């Protein structure tokens, strides 16, 4: 659940990760209910063994997106090209 209204409560979605392999890279994107990408959070970024990816509920233009369901898509890949895709649904509320 994400509520980007600057009240200090659930204003950011925080995706924490821990990996055994520190040489993996990823692309993380947010899509709206129609399948349109609204935000690229990480583009071919090296992950390391632990860290966090955040989304503030804004699109690539810096505007807070509309209330609704969104999909977080993370594609993790190694140097040999082996990939893993992780998708999660996010509910964004504005109030």
mmCIF file of N, CA, C and O in Angstrom:
data_model
loop_
_atom_site.group_PDB
_atom_site.id
_atom_site.type_symbol
_atom_site.label_atom_id
_atom_site.label_comp_id
_atom_site.label_asym_id
_atom_site.label_seq_id
_atom_site.Cartn_x
_atom_site.Cartn_y
_atom_site.Cartn_z
ATOM 1 N N UNK A 1 0.853 -1.182 0.000
ATOM 2 C CA UNK A 1 0.000 0.000 0.000
ATOM 3 C C UNK A 1 0.888 1.231 0.000
ATOM 4 O O UNK A 1 1.849 1.308 0.762
ATOM 5 N N UNK A 2 0.559 2.172 -0.841
ATOM 6 C CA UNK A 2 1.324 3.401 -0.992
ATOM 7 C C UNK A 2 0.362 4.570 -0.954
ATOM 8 O O UNK A 2 -0.691 4.536 -1.595
ATOM 9 N N UNK A 3 0.702 5.591 -0.191
ATOM 10 C CA UNK A 3 -0.131 6.788 -0.058
ATOM 11 C C UNK A 3 0.772 8.022 -0.114
ATOM 12 O O UNK A 3 1.154 8.562 0.924
ATOM 13 N N UNK A 4 1.140 8.473 -1.315
ATOM 14 C CA UNK A 4 2.126 9.557 -1.460
ATOM 15 C C UNK A 4 1.541 10.950 -1.227
ATOM 16 O O UNK A 4 1.460 11.782 -2.121
ATOM 17 N N UNK A 5 1.109 11.233 0.011
ATOM 18 C CA UNK A 5 0.502 12.541 0.303
ATOM 19 C C UNK A 5 1.342 13.361 1.277
ATOM 20 O O UNK A 5 0.850 14.321 1.863
ATOM 21 N N UNK A 6 2.601 12.971 1.466
ATOM 22 C CA UNK A 6 3.557 13.698 2.310
ATOM 23 C C UNK A 6 3.118 13.854 3.757
ATOM 24 O O UNK A 6 3.456 14.834 4.409
ATOM 25 N N UNK A 7 2.375 12.853 4.273
ATOM 26 C CA UNK A 7 1.993 12.897 5.686
ATOM 27 C C UNK A 7 2.952 12.092 6.563
ATOM 28 O O UNK A 7 2.757 11.973 7.768
ATOM 29 N N UNK A 8 3.998 11.533 5.948
ATOM 30 C CA UNK A 8 4.979 10.768 6.699
ATOM 31 C C UNK A 8 4.600 9.314 6.915
ATOM 32 O O UNK A 8 5.318 8.569 7.577
ATOM 33 N N UNK A 9 3.485 8.864 6.373
ATOM 34 C CA UNK A 9 3.020 7.488 6.547
ATOM 35 C C UNK A 9 2.798 6.857 5.183
ATOM 36 O O UNK A 9 1.958 7.321 4.404
ATOM 37 N N UNK A 10 3.565 5.839 4.846
ATOM 38 C CA UNK A 10 3.478 5.093 3.591
ATOM 39 C C UNK A 10 3.599 5.991 2.360
ATOM 40 O O UNK A 10 2.955 5.766 1.344
ATOM 41 N N UNK A 11 4.445 7.023 2.459
ATOM 42 C CA UNK A 11 4.646 7.931 1.328
ATOM 43 C C UNK A 11 5.512 7.322 0.233
ATOM 44 O O UNK A 11 5.448 7.748 -0.913
ATOM 45 N N UNK A 12 6.340 6.337 0.592
ATOM 46 C CA UNK A 12 7.218 5.668 -0.364
ATOM 47 C C UNK A 12 7.054 4.167 -0.265
ATOM 48 O O UNK A 12 6.889 3.627 0.826
ATOM 49 N N UNK A 13 7.125 3.515 -1.411
ATOM 50 C CA UNK A 13 7.199 2.068 -1.450
ATOM 51 C C UNK A 13 8.680 1.719 -1.372
ATOM 52 O O UNK A 13 9.485 2.229 -2.151
ATOM 53 N N UNK A 14 9.055 0.885 -0.409
ATOM 54 C CA UNK A 14 10.449 0.508 -0.232
ATOM 55 C C UNK A 14 10.597 -0.990 -0.482
ATOM 56 O O UNK A 14 9.971 -1.799 0.207
ATOM 57 N N UNK A 15 11.398 -1.345 -1.470
ATOM 58 C CA UNK A 15 11.643 -2.728 -1.830
ATOM 59 C C UNK A 15 13.064 -3.058 -1.394
ATOM 60 O O UNK A 15 14.032 -2.627 -2.022
ATOM 61 N N UNK A 16 13.187 -3.766 -0.289
ATOM 62 C CA UNK A 16 14.504 -4.139 0.214
ATOM 63 C C UNK A 16 14.880 -5.511 -0.335
ATOM 64 O O UNK A 16 14.031 -6.395 -0.428
ATOM 65 N N UNK A 17 16.143 -5.685 -0.711
ATOM 66 C CA UNK A 17 16.582 -6.967 -1.234
ATOM 67 C C UNK A 17 17.908 -7.386 -0.613
ATOM 68 O O UNK A 17 18.693 -6.554 -0.172
ATOM 69 N N UNK A 18 18.110 -8.697 -0.580
ATOM 70 C CA UNK A 18 19.370 -9.317 -0.154
ATOM 71 C C UNK A 18 19.655 -10.456 -1.134
ATOM 72 O O UNK A 18 18.794 -11.290 -1.374
ATOM 73 N N UNK A 19 20.849 -10.440 -1.691
ATOM 74 C CA UNK A 19 21.234 -11.422 -2.696
ATOM 75 C C UNK A 19 22.562 -12.081 -2.321
ATOM 76 O O UNK A 19 23.418 -11.445 -1.700
ATOM 77 N N UNK A 20 22.737 -13.326 -2.717
ATOM 78 C CA UNK A 20 24.008 -14.014 -2.500
ATOM 79 C C UNK A 20 25.059 -13.556 -3.504
ATOM 80 O O UNK A 20 26.244 -13.516 -3.197
ATOM 81 N N UNK A 21 24.622 -13.212 -4.705
ATOM 82 C CA UNK A 21 25.520 -12.832 -5.797
ATOM 83 C C UNK A 21 25.528 -11.311 -5.938
ATOM 84 O O UNK A 21 24.505 -10.704 -6.223
ATOM 85 N N UNK A 22 26.689 -10.698 -5.750
ATOM 86 C CA UNK A 22 26.795 -9.242 -5.843
ATOM 87 C C UNK A 22 27.039 -8.718 -7.239
ATOM 88 O O UNK A 22 27.251 -7.528 -7.420
ATOM 89 N N UNK A 23 26.986 -9.585 -8.257
ATOM 90 C CA UNK A 23 27.264 -9.136 -9.638
ATOM 91 C C UNK A 23 26.009 -9.073 -10.500
ATOM 92 O O UNK A 23 26.109 -8.995 -11.717
ATOM 93 N N UNK A 24 24.841 -9.097 -9.884
ATOM 94 C CA UNK A 24 23.593 -9.054 -10.644
ATOM 95 C C UNK A 24 23.192 -7.619 -10.956
ATOM 96 O O UNK A 24 23.486 -6.693 -10.204
ATOM 97 N N UNK A 25 22.506 -7.462 -12.068
ATOM 98 C CA UNK A 25 21.966 -6.159 -12.468
ATOM 99 C C UNK A 25 20.459 -6.301 -12.617
ATOM 100 O O UNK A 25 19.922 -7.409 -12.652
ATOM 101 N N UNK A 26 19.763 -5.148 -12.690
ATOM 102 C CA UNK A 26 18.306 -5.209 -12.789
ATOM 103 C C UNK A 26 17.740 -3.982 -13.491
ATOM 104 O O UNK A 26 18.382 -2.941 -13.601
ATOM 105 N N UNK A 27 16.512 -4.177 -13.943
ATOM 106 C CA UNK A 27 15.678 -3.094 -14.455
ATOM 107 C C UNK A 27 14.388 -3.176 -13.657
ATOM 108 O O UNK A 27 13.764 -4.238 -13.584
ATOM 109 N N UNK A 28 13.980 -2.073 -13.037
ATOM 110 C CA UNK A 28 12.757 -2.028 -12.239
ATOM 111 C C UNK A 28 11.849 -0.939 -12.797
ATOM 112 O O UNK A 28 12.279 0.200 -12.966
ATOM 113 N N UNK A 29 10.598 -1.319 -13.080
ATOM 114 C CA UNK A 29 9.641 -0.393 -13.692
ATOM 115 C C UNK A 29 8.281 -0.520 -13.021
ATOM 116 O O UNK A 29 7.934 -1.582 -12.504
ATOM 117 N N UNK A 30 7.516 0.559 -13.071
ATOM 118 C CA UNK A 30 6.150 0.594 -12.570
ATOM 119 C C UNK A 30 5.219 0.756 -13.773
ATOM 120 O O UNK A 30 5.438 1.628 -14.620
ATOM 121 N N UNK A 31 4.174 -0.096 -13.829
ATOM 122 C CA UNK A 31 3.191 -0.055 -14.910
ATOM 123 C C UNK A 31 1.809 0.226 -14.342
ATOM 124 O O UNK A 31 1.483 -0.225 -13.239
ATOM 125 N N UNK A 32 0.990 0.952 -15.110
ATOM 126 C CA UNK A 32 -0.389 1.183 -14.683
ATOM 127 C C UNK A 32 -1.273 0.008 -15.103
ATOM 128 O O UNK A 32 -0.785 -0.965 -15.688
ATOM 129 N N UNK A 33 -2.563 0.095 -14.801
ATOM 130 C CA UNK A 33 -3.497 -1.010 -15.061
ATOM 131 C C UNK A 33 -3.671 -1.307 -16.546
ATOM 132 O O UNK A 33 -4.080 -2.413 -16.913
ATOM 133 N N UNK A 34 -3.334 -0.360 -17.419
ATOM 134 C CA UNK A 34 -3.445 -0.587 -18.860
ATOM 135 C C UNK A 34 -2.167 -1.176 -19.452
ATOM 136 O O UNK A 34 -2.101 -1.434 -20.648
ATOM 137 N N UNK A 35 -1.123 -1.350 -18.607
ATOM 138 C CA UNK A 35 0.131 -1.899 -19.091
ATOM 139 C C UNK A 35 1.129 -0.859 -19.561
ATOM 140 O O UNK A 35 2.186 -1.198 -20.077
ATOM 141 N N UNK A 36 0.815 0.395 -19.363
ATOM 142 C CA UNK A 36 1.708 1.478 -19.781
ATOM 143 C C UNK A 36 2.736 1.742 -18.674
ATOM 144 O O UNK A 36 2.374 1.875 -17.503
ATOM 145 N N UNK A 37 4.013 1.833 -19.044
ATOM 146 C CA UNK A 37 5.038 2.133 -18.054
ATOM 147 C C UNK A 37 4.891 3.582 -17.597
ATOM 148 O O UNK A 37 4.816 4.496 -18.425
ATOM 149 N N UNK A 38 4.829 3.786 -16.284
ATOM 150 C CA UNK A 38 4.711 5.139 -15.755
ATOM 151 C C UNK A 38 5.998 5.626 -15.092
ATOM 152 O O UNK A 38 6.216 6.820 -14.957
ATOM 153 N N UNK A 39 6.854 4.676 -14.669
ATOM 154 C CA UNK A 39 8.103 5.091 -14.015
ATOM 155 C C UNK A 39 9.166 4.009 -14.163
ATOM 156 O O UNK A 39 8.899 2.832 -13.956
ATOM 157 N N UNK A 40 10.352 4.428 -14.532
ATOM 158 C CA UNK A 40 11.514 3.547 -14.530
ATOM 159 C C UNK A 40 12.293 3.864 -13.258
ATOM 160 O O UNK A 40 12.785 4.980 -13.089
ATOM 161 N N UNK A 41 12.369 2.899 -12.351
ATOM 162 C CA UNK A 41 13.053 3.099 -11.078
ATOM 163 C C UNK A 41 14.537 2.766 -11.155
ATOM 164 O O UNK A 41 15.348 3.343 -10.441
ATOM 165 N N UNK A 42 14.869 1.814 -12.004
ATOM 166 C CA UNK A 42 16.245 1.351 -12.116
ATOM 167 C C UNK A 42 16.444 0.835 -13.524
ATOM 168 O O UNK A 42 15.659 0.027 -14.005
ATOM 169 N N UNK A 43 17.503 1.305 -14.194
ATOM 170 C CA UNK A 43 17.758 0.906 -15.569
ATOM 171 C C UNK A 43 19.156 0.310 -15.669
ATOM 172 O O UNK A 43 20.146 1.039 -15.643
ATOM 173 N N UNK A 44 19.219 -1.012 -15.732
ATOM 174 C CA UNK A 44 20.494 -1.724 -15.823
ATOM 175 C C UNK A 44 21.415 -1.387 -14.653
ATOM 176 O O UNK A 44 22.617 -1.248 -14.822
ATOM 177 N N UNK A 45 20.838 -1.253 -13.467
ATOM 178 C CA UNK A 45 21.617 -0.910 -12.281
ATOM 179 C C UNK A 45 22.203 -2.132 -11.613
ATOM 180 O O UNK A 45 21.553 -3.168 -11.511
ATOM 181 N N UNK A 46 23.442 -2.019 -11.162
ATOM 182 C CA UNK A 46 24.059 -3.095 -10.397
ATOM 183 C C UNK A 46 23.444 -3.113 -9.005
ATOM 184 O O UNK A 46 23.297 -2.083 -8.371
ATOM 185 N N UNK A 47 23.098 -4.310 -8.529
ATOM 186 C CA UNK A 47 22.372 -4.421 -7.273
ATOM 187 C C UNK A 47 23.268 -4.568 -6.053
ATOM 188 O O UNK A 47 22.923 -4.100 -4.975
ATOM 189 N N UNK A 48 24.392 -5.238 -6.160
ATOM 190 C CA UNK A 48 25.178 -5.551 -4.972
ATOM 191 C C UNK A 48 24.480 -6.652 -4.175
ATOM 192 O O UNK A 48 23.522 -7.267 -4.636
ATOM 193 N N UNK A 49 24.941 -6.902 -2.973
ATOM 194 C CA UNK A 49 24.360 -7.994 -2.190
ATOM 195 C C UNK A 49 23.149 -7.573 -1.364
ATOM 196 O O UNK A 49 22.372 -8.416 -0.944
ATOM 197 N N UNK A 50 22.992 -6.279 -1.120
ATOM 198 C CA UNK A 50 21.791 -5.812 -0.420
ATOM 199 C C UNK A 50 21.570 -4.335 -0.752
ATOM 200 O O UNK A 50 22.481 -3.615 -1.142
ATOM 201 N N UNK A 51 20.333 -3.920 -0.601
ATOM 202 C CA UNK A 51 19.994 -2.536 -0.892
ATOM 203 C C UNK A 51 18.498 -2.339 -0.908
ATOM 204 O O UNK A 51 17.727 -3.201 -0.463
ATOM 205 N N UNK A 52 18.084 -1.192 -1.442
ATOM 206 C CA UNK A 52 16.672 -0.848 -1.466
ATOM 207 C C UNK A 52 16.358 -0.061 -2.741
ATOM 208 O O UNK A 52 17.148 0.773 -3.170
ATOM 209 N N UNK A 53 15.208 -0.360 -3.314
ATOM 210 C CA UNK A 53 14.669 0.392 -4.438
ATOM 211 C C UNK A 53 13.409 1.069 -3.922
ATOM 212 O O UNK A 53 12.602 0.438 -3.242
ATOM 213 N N UNK A 54 13.234 2.365 -4.211
ATOM 214 C CA UNK A 54 12.070 3.094 -3.708
ATOM 215 C C UNK A 54 11.249 3.687 -4.844
ATOM 216 O O UNK A 54 11.781 4.050 -5.885
ATOM 217 N N UNK A 55 9.936 3.786 -4.586
ATOM 218 C CA UNK A 55 9.034 4.504 -5.492
ATOM 219 C C UNK A 55 8.218 5.472 -4.655
ATOM 220 O O UNK A 55 7.619 5.098 -3.651
ATOM 221 N N UNK A 56 8.173 6.715 -5.095
ATOM 222 C CA UNK A 56 7.465 7.770 -4.376
ATOM 223 C C UNK A 56 6.060 8.037 -4.916
ATOM 224 O O UNK A 56 5.436 9.036 -4.560
ATOM 225 N N UNK A 57 5.563 7.153 -5.775
ATOM 226 C CA UNK A 57 4.215 7.322 -6.328
ATOM 227 C C UNK A 57 4.140 8.313 -7.469
ATOM 228 O O UNK A 57 3.049 8.713 -7.876
ATOM 229 N N UNK A 58 5.274 8.687 -8.005
ATOM 230 C CA UNK A 58 5.308 9.660 -9.111
ATOM 231 C C UNK A 58 5.675 8.976 -10.424
ATOM 232 O O UNK A 58 6.320 7.949 -10.431
ATOM 233 N N UNK A 59 5.254 9.607 -11.523
ATOM 234 C CA UNK A 59 5.633 9.102 -12.838
ATOM 235 C C UNK A 59 6.992 9.674 -13.238
ATOM 236 O O UNK A 59 7.616 10.404 -12.454
ATOM 237 N N UNK A 60 7.445 9.375 -14.438
ATOM 238 C CA UNK A 60 8.748 9.860 -14.889
ATOM 239 C C UNK A 60 8.795 11.377 -15.038
ATOM 240 O O UNK A 60 9.870 11.965 -15.091
ATOM 241 N N UNK A 61 7.631 12.035 -15.101
ATOM 242 C CA UNK A 61 7.574 13.495 -15.191
ATOM 243 C C UNK A 61 7.547 14.159 -13.824
ATOM 244 O O UNK A 61 7.515 15.381 -13.733
ATOM 245 N N UNK A 62 7.494 13.365 -12.734
ATOM 246 C CA UNK A 62 7.489 13.920 -11.387
ATOM 247 C C UNK A 62 6.113 14.197 -10.814
ATOM 248 O O UNK A 62 5.989 14.734 -9.724
ATOM 249 N N UNK A 63 5.058 13.796 -11.532
ATOM 250 C CA UNK A 63 3.689 14.003 -11.084
ATOM 251 C C UNK A 63 3.190 12.767 -10.337
ATOM 252 O O UNK A 63 3.419 11.648 -10.788
ATOM 253 N N UNK A 64 2.497 12.971 -9.202
ATOM 254 C CA UNK A 64 1.918 11.845 -8.478
ATOM 255 C C UNK A 64 0.875 11.190 -9.377
ATOM 256 O O UNK A 64 0.024 11.871 -9.962
ATOM 257 N N UNK A 65 0.951 9.866 -9.505
ATOM 258 C CA UNK A 65 0.020 9.143 -10.374
ATOM 259 C C UNK A 65 -1.353 9.044 -9.708
ATOM 260 O O UNK A 65 -1.500 9.282 -8.511
ATOM 261 N N UNK A 66 -2.349 8.666 -10.475
ATOM 262 C CA UNK A 66 -3.714 8.543 -9.981
ATOM 263 C C UNK A 66 -3.853 7.325 -9.078
ATOM 264 O O UNK A 66 -3.110 6.352 -9.193
ATOM 265 N N UNK A 67 -4.846 7.399 -8.213
ATOM 266 C CA UNK A 67 -5.168 6.263 -7.350
ATOM 267 C C UNK A 67 -5.487 5.045 -8.201
ATOM 268 O O UNK A 67 -6.121 5.157 -9.244
ATOM 269 N N UNK A 68 -5.063 3.882 -7.742
ATOM 270 C CA UNK A 68 -5.357 2.658 -8.472
ATOM 271 C C UNK A 68 -4.329 1.588 -8.208
ATOM 272 O O UNK A 68 -3.504 1.691 -7.298
ATOM 273 N N UNK A 69 -4.382 0.546 -9.023
ATOM 274 C CA UNK A 69 -3.447 -0.573 -8.907
ATOM 275 C C UNK A 69 -2.352 -0.419 -9.947
ATOM 276 O O UNK A 69 -2.616 -0.084 -11.100
ATOM 277 N N UNK A 70 -1.141 -0.720 -9.517
ATOM 278 C CA UNK A 70 0.036 -0.636 -10.367
ATOM 279 C C UNK A 70 0.820 -1.937 -10.233
ATOM 280 O O UNK A 70 0.648 -2.674 -9.268
ATOM 281 N N UNK A 71 1.674 -2.196 -11.208
ATOM 282 C CA UNK A 71 2.492 -3.403 -11.185
ATOM 283 C C UNK A 71 3.956 -3.002 -11.157
ATOM 284 O O UNK A 71 4.418 -2.209 -11.985
ATOM 285 N N UNK A 72 4.658 -3.539 -10.169
ATOM 286 C CA UNK A 72 6.111 -3.403 -10.094
ATOM 287 C C UNK A 72 6.703 -4.588 -10.838
ATOM 288 O O UNK A 72 6.384 -5.736 -10.531
ATOM 289 N N UNK A 73 7.546 -4.330 -11.810
ATOM 290 C CA UNK A 73 8.222 -5.377 -12.568
ATOM 291 C C UNK A 73 9.722 -5.196 -12.391
ATOM 292 O O UNK A 73 10.260 -4.130 -12.695
ATOM 293 N N UNK A 74 10.370 -6.242 -11.874
ATOM 294 C CA UNK A 74 11.823 -6.217 -11.715
ATOM 295 C C UNK A 74 12.393 -7.381 -12.513
ATOM 296 O O UNK A 74 12.006 -8.530 -12.305
ATOM 297 N N UNK A 75 13.292 -7.073 -13.419
ATOM 298 C CA UNK A 75 14.000 -8.098 -14.189
ATOM 299 C C UNK A 75 15.438 -8.098 -13.687
ATOM 300 O O UNK A 75 16.149 -7.099 -13.816
ATOM 301 N N UNK A 76 15.841 -9.216 -13.076
ATOM 302 C CA UNK A 76 17.197 -9.375 -12.544
ATOM 303 C C UNK A 76 17.953 -10.282 -13.503
ATOM 304 O O UNK A 76 17.432 -11.303 -13.942
ATOM 305 N N UNK A 77 19.196 -9.915 -13.823
ATOM 306 C CA UNK A 77 19.966 -10.730 -14.763
ATOM 307 C C UNK A 77 21.439 -10.749 -14.378
ATOM 308 O O UNK A 77 21.936 -9.852 -13.698
ATOM 309 N N UNK A 78 22.105 -11.823 -14.815
ATOM 310 C CA UNK A 78 23.535 -11.958 -14.548
ATOM 311 C C UNK A 78 24.321 -11.732 -15.837
ATOM 312 O O UNK A 78 23.742 -11.469 -16.899
ATOM 313 N N UNK A 79 25.641 -11.843 -15.757
ATOM 314 C CA UNK A 79 26.508 -11.568 -16.903
ATOM 315 C C UNK A 79 26.320 -12.554 -18.047
ATOM 316 O O UNK A 79 26.604 -12.237 -19.195
ATOM 317 N N UNK A 80 25.816 -13.743 -17.757
ATOM 318 C CA UNK A 80 25.616 -14.742 -18.813
ATOM 319 C C UNK A 80 24.271 -14.556 -19.527
ATOM 320 O O UNK A 80 23.991 -15.246 -20.487
ATOM 321 N N UNK A 81 23.429 -13.636 -19.029
ATOM 322 C CA UNK A 81 22.136 -13.393 -19.659
ATOM 323 C C UNK A 81 20.978 -14.113 -19.004
ATOM 324 O O UNK A 81 19.834 -13.970 -19.429
ATOM 325 N N UNK A 82 21.229 -14.909 -17.976
ATOM 326 C CA UNK A 82 20.155 -15.583 -17.256
ATOM 327 C C UNK A 82 19.324 -14.534 -16.517
ATOM 328 O O UNK A 82 19.866 -13.670 -15.836
ATOM 329 N N UNK A 83 17.993 -14.619 -16.676
ATOM 330 C CA UNK A 83 17.121 -13.604 -16.084
ATOM 331 C C UNK A 83 16.088 -14.229 -15.154
ATOM 332 O O UNK A 83 15.744 -15.409 -15.273
ATOM 333 N N UNK A 84 15.614 -13.408 -14.255
ATOM 334 C CA UNK A 84 14.492 -13.751 -13.379
ATOM 335 C C UNK A 84 13.581 -12.534 -13.341
ATOM 336 O O UNK A 84 14.053 -11.410 -13.147
ATOM 337 N N UNK A 85 12.281 -12.760 -13.526
ATOM 338 C CA UNK A 85 11.305 -11.674 -13.524
ATOM 339 C C UNK A 85 10.450 -11.786 -12.273
ATOM 340 O O UNK A 85 9.921 -12.850 -11.963
ATOM 341 N N UNK A 86 10.325 -10.662 -11.569
ATOM 342 C CA UNK A 86 9.498 -10.588 -10.366
ATOM 343 C C UNK A 86 8.459 -9.508 -10.603
ATOM 344 O O UNK A 86 8.798 -8.384 -10.996
ATOM 345 N N UNK A 87 7.190 -9.844 -10.366
ATOM 346 C CA UNK A 87 6.104 -8.862 -10.532
ATOM 347 C C UNK A 87 5.246 -8.857 -9.280
ATOM 348 O O UNK A 87 4.897 -9.914 -8.756
ATOM 349 N N UNK A 88 4.892 -7.656 -8.834
ATOM 350 C CA UNK A 88 4.034 -7.503 -7.666
ATOM 351 C C UNK A 88 3.039 -6.380 -7.929
ATOM 352 O O UNK A 88 3.362 -5.376 -8.544
ATOM 353 N N UNK A 89 1.816 -6.568 -7.419
ATOM 354 C CA UNK A 89 0.786 -5.542 -7.547
ATOM 355 C C UNK A 89 0.892 -4.570 -6.378
ATOM 356 O O UNK A 89 1.111 -4.987 -5.236
ATOM 357 N N UNK A 90 0.706 -3.292 -6.658
ATOM 358 C CA UNK A 90 0.778 -2.237 -5.663
ATOM 359 C C UNK A 90 -0.540 -1.474 -5.689
ATOM 360 O O UNK A 90 -1.023 -1.102 -6.756
ATOM 361 N N UNK A 91 -1.115 -1.229 -4.525
ATOM 362 C CA UNK A 91 -2.306 -0.383 -4.429
ATOM 363 C C UNK A 91 -1.861 1.006 -4.012
ATOM 364 O O UNK A 91 -1.176 1.180 -3.007
ATOM 365 N N UNK A 92 -2.214 2.006 -4.808
ATOM 366 C CA UNK A 92 -1.866 3.390 -4.508
ATOM 367 C C UNK A 92 -3.149 4.137 -4.174
ATOM 368 O O UNK A 92 -4.100 4.138 -4.950
ATOM 369 N N UNK A 93 -3.175 4.754 -2.997
ATOM 370 C CA UNK A 93 -4.342 5.508 -2.538
ATOM 371 C C UNK A 93 -3.980 6.981 -2.424
ATOM 372 O O UNK A 93 -2.888 7.323 -2.002
ATOM 373 N N UNK A 94 -4.904 7.839 -2.805
ATOM 374 C CA UNK A 94 -4.723 9.273 -2.602
ATOM 375 C C UNK A 94 -5.870 9.768 -1.744
ATOM 376 O O UNK A 94 -7.032 9.555 -2.050
ATOM 377 N N UNK A 95 -5.520 10.352 -0.622
ATOM 378 C CA UNK A 95 -6.524 10.926 0.275
ATOM 379 C C UNK A 95 -5.906 12.008 1.120
ATOM 380 O O UNK A 95 -4.744 12.184 1.182
#
